[in-house]
mmCIF file of C-alpha atoms in Angstrom:
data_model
loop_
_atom_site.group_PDB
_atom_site.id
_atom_site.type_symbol
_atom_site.label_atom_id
_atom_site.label_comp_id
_atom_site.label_asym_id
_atom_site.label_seq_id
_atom_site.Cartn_x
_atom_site.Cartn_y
_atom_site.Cartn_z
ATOM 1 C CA UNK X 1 -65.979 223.333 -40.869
ATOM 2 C CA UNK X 2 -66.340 221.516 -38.163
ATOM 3 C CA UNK X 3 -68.796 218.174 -37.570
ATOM 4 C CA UNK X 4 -71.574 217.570 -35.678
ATOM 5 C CA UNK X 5 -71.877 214.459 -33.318
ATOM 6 C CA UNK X 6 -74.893 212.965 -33.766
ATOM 7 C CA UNK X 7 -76.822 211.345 -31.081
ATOM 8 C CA UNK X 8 -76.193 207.980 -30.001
ATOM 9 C CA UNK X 9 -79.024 205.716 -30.981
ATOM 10 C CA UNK X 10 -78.964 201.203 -30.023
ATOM 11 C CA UNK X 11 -77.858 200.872 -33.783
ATOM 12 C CA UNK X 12 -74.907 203.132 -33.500
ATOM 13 C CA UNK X 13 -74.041 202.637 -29.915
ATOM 14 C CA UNK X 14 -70.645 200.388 -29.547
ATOM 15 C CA UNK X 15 -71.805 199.060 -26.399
ATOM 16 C CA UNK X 16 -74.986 197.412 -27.785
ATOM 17 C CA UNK X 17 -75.355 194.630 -29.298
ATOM 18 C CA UNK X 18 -77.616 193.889 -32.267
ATOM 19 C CA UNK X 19 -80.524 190.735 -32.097
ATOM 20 C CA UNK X 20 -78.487 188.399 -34.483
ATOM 21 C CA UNK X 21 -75.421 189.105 -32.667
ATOM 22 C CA UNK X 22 -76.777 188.489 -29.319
ATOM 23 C CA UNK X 23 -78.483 185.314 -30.373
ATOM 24 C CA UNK X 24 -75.118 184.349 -32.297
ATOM 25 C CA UNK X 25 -73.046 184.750 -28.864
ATOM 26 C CA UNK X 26 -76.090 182.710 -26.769
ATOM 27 C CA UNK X 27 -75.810 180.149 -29.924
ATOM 28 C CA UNK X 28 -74.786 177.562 -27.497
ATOM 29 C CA UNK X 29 -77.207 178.252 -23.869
ATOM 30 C CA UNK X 30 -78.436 175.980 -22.323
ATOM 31 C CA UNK X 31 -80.647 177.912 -20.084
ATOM 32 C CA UNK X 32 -84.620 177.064 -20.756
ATOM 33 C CA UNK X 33 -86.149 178.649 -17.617
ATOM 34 C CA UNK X 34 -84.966 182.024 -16.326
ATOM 35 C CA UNK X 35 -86.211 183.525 -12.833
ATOM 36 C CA UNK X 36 -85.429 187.131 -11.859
ATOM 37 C CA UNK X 37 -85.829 188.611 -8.292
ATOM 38 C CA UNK X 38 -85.296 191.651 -6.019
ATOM 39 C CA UNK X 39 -85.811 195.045 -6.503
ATOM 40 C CA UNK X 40 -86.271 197.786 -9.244
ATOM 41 C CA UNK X 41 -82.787 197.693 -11.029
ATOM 42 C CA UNK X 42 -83.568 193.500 -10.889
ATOM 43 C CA UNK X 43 -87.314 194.419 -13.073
ATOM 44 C CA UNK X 44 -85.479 196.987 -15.109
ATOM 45 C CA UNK X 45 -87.511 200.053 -14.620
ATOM 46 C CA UNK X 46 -86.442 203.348 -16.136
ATOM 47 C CA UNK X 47 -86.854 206.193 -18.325
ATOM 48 C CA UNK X 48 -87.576 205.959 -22.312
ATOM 49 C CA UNK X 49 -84.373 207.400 -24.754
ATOM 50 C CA UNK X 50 -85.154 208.516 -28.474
ATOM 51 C CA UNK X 51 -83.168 205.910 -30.703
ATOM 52 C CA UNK X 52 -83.303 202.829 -28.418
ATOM 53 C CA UNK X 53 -86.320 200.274 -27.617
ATOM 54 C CA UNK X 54 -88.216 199.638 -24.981
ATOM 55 C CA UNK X 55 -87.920 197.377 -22.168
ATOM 56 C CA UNK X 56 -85.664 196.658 -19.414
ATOM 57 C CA UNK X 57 -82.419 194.808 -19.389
ATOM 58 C CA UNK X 58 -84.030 191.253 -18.034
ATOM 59 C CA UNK X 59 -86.765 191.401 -20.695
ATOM 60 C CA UNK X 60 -84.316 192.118 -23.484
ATOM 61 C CA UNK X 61 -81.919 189.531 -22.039
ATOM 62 C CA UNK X 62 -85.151 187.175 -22.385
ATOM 63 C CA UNK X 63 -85.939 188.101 -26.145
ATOM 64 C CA UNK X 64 -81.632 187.209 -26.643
ATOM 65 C CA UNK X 65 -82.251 183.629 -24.939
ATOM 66 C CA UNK X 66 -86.083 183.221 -26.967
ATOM 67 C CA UNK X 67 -84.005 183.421 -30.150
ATOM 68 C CA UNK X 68 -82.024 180.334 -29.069
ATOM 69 C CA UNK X 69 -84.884 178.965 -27.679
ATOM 70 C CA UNK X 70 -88.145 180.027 -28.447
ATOM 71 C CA UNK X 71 -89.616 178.107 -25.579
ATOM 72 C CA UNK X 72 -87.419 179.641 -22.956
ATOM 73 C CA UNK X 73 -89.847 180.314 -19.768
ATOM 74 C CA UNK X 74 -89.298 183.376 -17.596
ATOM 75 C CA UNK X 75 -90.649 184.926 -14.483
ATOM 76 C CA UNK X 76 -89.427 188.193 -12.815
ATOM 77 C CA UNK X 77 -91.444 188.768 -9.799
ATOM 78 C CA UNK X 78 -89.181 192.315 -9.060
ATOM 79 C CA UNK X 79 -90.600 194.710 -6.694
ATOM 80 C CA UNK X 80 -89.897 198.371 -6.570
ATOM 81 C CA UNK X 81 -88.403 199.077 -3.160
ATOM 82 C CA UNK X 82 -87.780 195.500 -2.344
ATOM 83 C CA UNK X 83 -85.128 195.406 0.227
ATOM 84 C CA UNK X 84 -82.572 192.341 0.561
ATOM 85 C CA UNK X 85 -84.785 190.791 3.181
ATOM 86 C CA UNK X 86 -87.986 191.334 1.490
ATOM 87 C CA UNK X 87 -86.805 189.558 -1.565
ATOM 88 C CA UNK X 88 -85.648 186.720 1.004
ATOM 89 C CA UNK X 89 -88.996 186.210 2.069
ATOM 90 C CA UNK X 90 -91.308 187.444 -0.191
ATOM 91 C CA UNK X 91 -89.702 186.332 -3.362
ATOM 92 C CA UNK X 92 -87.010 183.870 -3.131
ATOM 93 C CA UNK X 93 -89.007 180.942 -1.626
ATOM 94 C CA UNK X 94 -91.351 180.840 -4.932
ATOM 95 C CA UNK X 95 -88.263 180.013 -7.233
ATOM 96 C CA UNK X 96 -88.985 176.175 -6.168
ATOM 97 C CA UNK X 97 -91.918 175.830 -8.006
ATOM 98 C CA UNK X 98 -90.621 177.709 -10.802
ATOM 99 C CA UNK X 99 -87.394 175.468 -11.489
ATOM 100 C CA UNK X 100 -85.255 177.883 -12.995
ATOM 101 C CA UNK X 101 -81.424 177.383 -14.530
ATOM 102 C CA UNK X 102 -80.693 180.517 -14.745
ATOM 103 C CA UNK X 103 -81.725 183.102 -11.956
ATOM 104 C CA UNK X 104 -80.953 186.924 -11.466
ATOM 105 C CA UNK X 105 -80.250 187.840 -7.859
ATOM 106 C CA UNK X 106 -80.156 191.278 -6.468
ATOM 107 C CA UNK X 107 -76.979 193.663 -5.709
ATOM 108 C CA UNK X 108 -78.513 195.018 -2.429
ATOM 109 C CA UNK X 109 -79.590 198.684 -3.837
ATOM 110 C CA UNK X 110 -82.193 199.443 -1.153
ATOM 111 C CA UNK X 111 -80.470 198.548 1.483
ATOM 112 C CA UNK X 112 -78.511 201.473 0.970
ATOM 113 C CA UNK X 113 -81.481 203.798 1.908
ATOM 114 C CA UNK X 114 -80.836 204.182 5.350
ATOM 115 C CA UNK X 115 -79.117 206.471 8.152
ATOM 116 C CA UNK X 116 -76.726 204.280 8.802
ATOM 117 C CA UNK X 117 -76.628 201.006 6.572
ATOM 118 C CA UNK X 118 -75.881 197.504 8.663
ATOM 119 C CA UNK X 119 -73.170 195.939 6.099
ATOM 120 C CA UNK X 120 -73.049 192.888 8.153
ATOM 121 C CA UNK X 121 -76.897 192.258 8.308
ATOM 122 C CA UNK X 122 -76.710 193.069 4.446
ATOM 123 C CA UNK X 123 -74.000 190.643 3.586
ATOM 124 C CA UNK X 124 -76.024 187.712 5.808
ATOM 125 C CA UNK X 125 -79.466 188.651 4.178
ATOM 126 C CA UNK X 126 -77.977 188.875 0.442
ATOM 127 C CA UNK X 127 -75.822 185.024 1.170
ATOM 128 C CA UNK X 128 -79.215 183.859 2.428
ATOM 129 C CA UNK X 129 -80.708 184.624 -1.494
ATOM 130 C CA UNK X 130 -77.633 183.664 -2.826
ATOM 131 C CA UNK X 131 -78.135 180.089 -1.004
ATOM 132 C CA UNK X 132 -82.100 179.807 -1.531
ATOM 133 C CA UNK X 133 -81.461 180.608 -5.210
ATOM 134 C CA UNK X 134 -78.246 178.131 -5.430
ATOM 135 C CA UNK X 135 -80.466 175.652 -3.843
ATOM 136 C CA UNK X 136 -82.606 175.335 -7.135
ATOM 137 C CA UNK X 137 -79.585 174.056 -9.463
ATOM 138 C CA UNK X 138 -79.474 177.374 -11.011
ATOM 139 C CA UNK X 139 -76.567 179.340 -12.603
ATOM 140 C CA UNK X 140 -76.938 182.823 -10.782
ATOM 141 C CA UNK X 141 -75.964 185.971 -12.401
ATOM 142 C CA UNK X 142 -75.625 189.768 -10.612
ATOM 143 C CA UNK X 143 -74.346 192.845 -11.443
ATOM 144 C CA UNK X 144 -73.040 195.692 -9.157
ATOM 145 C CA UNK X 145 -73.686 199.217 -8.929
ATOM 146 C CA UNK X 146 -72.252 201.867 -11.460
ATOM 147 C CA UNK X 147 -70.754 204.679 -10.215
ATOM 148 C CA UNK X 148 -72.753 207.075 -11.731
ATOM 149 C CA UNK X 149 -75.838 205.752 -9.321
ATOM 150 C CA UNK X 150 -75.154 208.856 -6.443
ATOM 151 C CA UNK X 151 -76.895 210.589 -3.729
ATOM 152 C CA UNK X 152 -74.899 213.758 -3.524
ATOM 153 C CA UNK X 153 -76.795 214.425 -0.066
ATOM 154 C CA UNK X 154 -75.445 211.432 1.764
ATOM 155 C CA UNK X 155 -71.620 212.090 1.718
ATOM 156 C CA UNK X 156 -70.400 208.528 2.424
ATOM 157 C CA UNK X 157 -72.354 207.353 -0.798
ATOM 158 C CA UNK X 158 -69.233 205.972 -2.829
ATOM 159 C CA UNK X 159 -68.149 204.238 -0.109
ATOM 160 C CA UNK X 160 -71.171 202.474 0.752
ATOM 161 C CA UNK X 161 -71.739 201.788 -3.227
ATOM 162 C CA UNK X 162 -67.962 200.334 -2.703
ATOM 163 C CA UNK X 163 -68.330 198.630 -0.211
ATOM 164 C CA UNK X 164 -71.744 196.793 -1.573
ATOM 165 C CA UNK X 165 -70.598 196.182 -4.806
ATOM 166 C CA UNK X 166 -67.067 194.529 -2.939
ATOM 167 C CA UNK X 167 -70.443 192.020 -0.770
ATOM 168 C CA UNK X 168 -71.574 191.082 -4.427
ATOM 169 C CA UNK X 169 -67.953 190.782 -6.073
ATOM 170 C CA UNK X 170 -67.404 187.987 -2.874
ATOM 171 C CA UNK X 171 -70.630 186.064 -3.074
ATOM 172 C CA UNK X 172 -70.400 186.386 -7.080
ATOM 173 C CA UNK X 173 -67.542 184.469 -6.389
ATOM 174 C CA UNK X 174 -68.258 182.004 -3.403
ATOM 175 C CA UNK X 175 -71.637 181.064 -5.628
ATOM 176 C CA UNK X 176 -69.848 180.562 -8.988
ATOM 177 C CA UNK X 177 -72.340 183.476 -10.142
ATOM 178 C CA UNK X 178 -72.316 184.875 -13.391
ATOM 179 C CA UNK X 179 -71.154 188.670 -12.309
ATOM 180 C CA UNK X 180 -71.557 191.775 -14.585
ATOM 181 C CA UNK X 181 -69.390 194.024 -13.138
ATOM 182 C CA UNK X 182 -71.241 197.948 -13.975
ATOM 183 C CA UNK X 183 -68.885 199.883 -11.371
ATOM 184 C CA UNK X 184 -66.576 201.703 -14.046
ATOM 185 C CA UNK X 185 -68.125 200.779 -17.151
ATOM 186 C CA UNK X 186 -67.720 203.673 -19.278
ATOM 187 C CA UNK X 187 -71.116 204.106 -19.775
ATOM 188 C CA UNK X 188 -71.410 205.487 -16.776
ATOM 189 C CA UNK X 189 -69.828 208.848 -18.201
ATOM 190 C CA UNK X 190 -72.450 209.656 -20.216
ATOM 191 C CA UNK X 191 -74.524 212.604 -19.158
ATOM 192 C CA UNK X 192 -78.104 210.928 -20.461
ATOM 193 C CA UNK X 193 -77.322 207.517 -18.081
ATOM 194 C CA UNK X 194 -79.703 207.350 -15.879
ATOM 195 C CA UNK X 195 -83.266 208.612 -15.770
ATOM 196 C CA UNK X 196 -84.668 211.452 -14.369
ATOM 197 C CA UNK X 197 -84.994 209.774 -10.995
ATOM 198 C CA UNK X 198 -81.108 209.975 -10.935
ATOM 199 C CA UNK X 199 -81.459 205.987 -9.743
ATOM 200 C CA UNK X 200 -82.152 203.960 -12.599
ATOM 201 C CA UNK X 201 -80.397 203.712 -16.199
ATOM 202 C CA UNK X 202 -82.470 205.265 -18.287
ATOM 203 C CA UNK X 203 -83.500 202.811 -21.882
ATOM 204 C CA UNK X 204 -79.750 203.320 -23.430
ATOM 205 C CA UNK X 205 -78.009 201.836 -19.964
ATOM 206 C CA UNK X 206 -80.482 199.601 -20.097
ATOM 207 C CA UNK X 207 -79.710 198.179 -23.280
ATOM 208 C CA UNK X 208 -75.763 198.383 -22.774
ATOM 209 C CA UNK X 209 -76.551 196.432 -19.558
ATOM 210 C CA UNK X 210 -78.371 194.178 -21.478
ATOM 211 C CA UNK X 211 -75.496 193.604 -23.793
ATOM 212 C CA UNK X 212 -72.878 192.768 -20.742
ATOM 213 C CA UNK X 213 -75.312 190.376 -19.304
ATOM 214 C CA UNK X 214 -75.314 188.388 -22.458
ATOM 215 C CA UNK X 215 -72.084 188.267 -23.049
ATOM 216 C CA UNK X 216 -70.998 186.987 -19.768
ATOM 217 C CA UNK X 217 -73.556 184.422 -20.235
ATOM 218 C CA UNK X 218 -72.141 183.609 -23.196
ATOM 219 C CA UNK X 219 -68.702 183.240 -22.022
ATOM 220 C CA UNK X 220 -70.638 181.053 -19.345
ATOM 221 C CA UNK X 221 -71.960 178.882 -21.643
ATOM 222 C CA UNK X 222 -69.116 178.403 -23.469
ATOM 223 C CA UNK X 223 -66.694 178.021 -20.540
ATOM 224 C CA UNK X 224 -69.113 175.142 -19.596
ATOM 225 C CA UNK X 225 -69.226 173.329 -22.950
ATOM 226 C CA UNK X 226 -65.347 173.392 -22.902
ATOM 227 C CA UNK X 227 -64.981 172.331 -19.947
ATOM 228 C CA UNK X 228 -67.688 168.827 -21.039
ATOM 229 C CA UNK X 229 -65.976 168.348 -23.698
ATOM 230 C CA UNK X 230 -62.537 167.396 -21.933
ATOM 231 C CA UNK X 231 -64.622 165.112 -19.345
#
């Protein structure tokens, strides 16, 4: 006889993390204003999946940190379509008045969208967020793109995902930003990823993506708290 694989649901999937255990692993945060901007993978937008919740990967991120602490205040002013340099000026200069500690800056995504992308204009405009965001005090955090994000009718696609996602590894790194690194997650096997749009991970990714995000800001957090405790 042989078994049937049942569907994956945010209980049963491995790469999801339950409330309690998120809040467990953000146990010691420090983080009591968190700012998200950019574009449409920044706001979370994508498809509903039977078996998982709601919501995108930010605002689940925020109900993780509101279990830690309940006053935790958050603004995500995310556009759909939002390019690198209309984040820079449309969004990024209002952080200021929100005093974040924590802020989510974009990957680039939409940048992508044209005949023939400028890399070097990208990398300038996405170091330019990186610094007005840095500029707050703020631990940054960004993830890159997953390979199963593809155009099939622009044939250089990988490489420009590739060579994006190598922009964001470098500035992750020059900013001490907190970097999720999506590329070749597994999840990105899975034939139900991303939403019918073919863009955007659909509610499971964004719960898995959810889950990475808090636990690198949990090894943040605790990486930091070691690190005062020796000074």
């Amino acid at each position: 006889m042989t078994g049937t694989t049942l569907p994956l649901t945010e209980d049963s999937d491995p790469y999801c993390l339950p409330p309690d255990r998120a809040a467990a692993l953000l146990a010691d945060a420090p983080w009591r204003r968190f700012a998200v901007i950019g574009d449409s993978l920044s706001a979370g937008t994508g498809d509903p999946r039977p078996g998982y919740a709601s919501g995108g990967w930010a605002d689940r991120v925020v109900r993780a940190l509101r279990r830690v602490h309940p006053d935790l205040a958050y603004a995500n002013t995310a556009e759909v379509g939002a390019t690198t340099a209309r984040t820079l000026t449309d969004q990024a200069p209002r952080l200021a008045g929100f005093r974040p500690d924590l802020v989510h800056v974009p990957c680039g995504a939409n940048d992508l969208f044209r005949a023939e992308p400028d890399y070097a204009r990208i990398e300038r405009d996405l170091r330019r967020v990186f610094e007005v965001a840095a500029s707050t005090g703020a631990r940054l955090t960004v993830f890159t793109l997953g390979r199963a994000f593809r155009l099939p009718a622009v044939p250089d696609w990988d490489h420009r995902i590739r060579t994006l996602n190598a922009v964001t590894r470098e500035l992750s790194r020059v900013f001490g930003a907190v970097l999720v690194d999506m590329w070749d997650h597994p999840v990105n096997d899975r034939p139900d990823l991303l939403s019918a749009d073919g863009i955007h991970f659909a509610a499971a990714g964004q719960a898995v993506l959810a889950a990475e995000v808090v636990k690198a800001l949990a090894a943040a957090a605790g990486a930091a708290g070691a690190r005062g405790s020796r000074s």
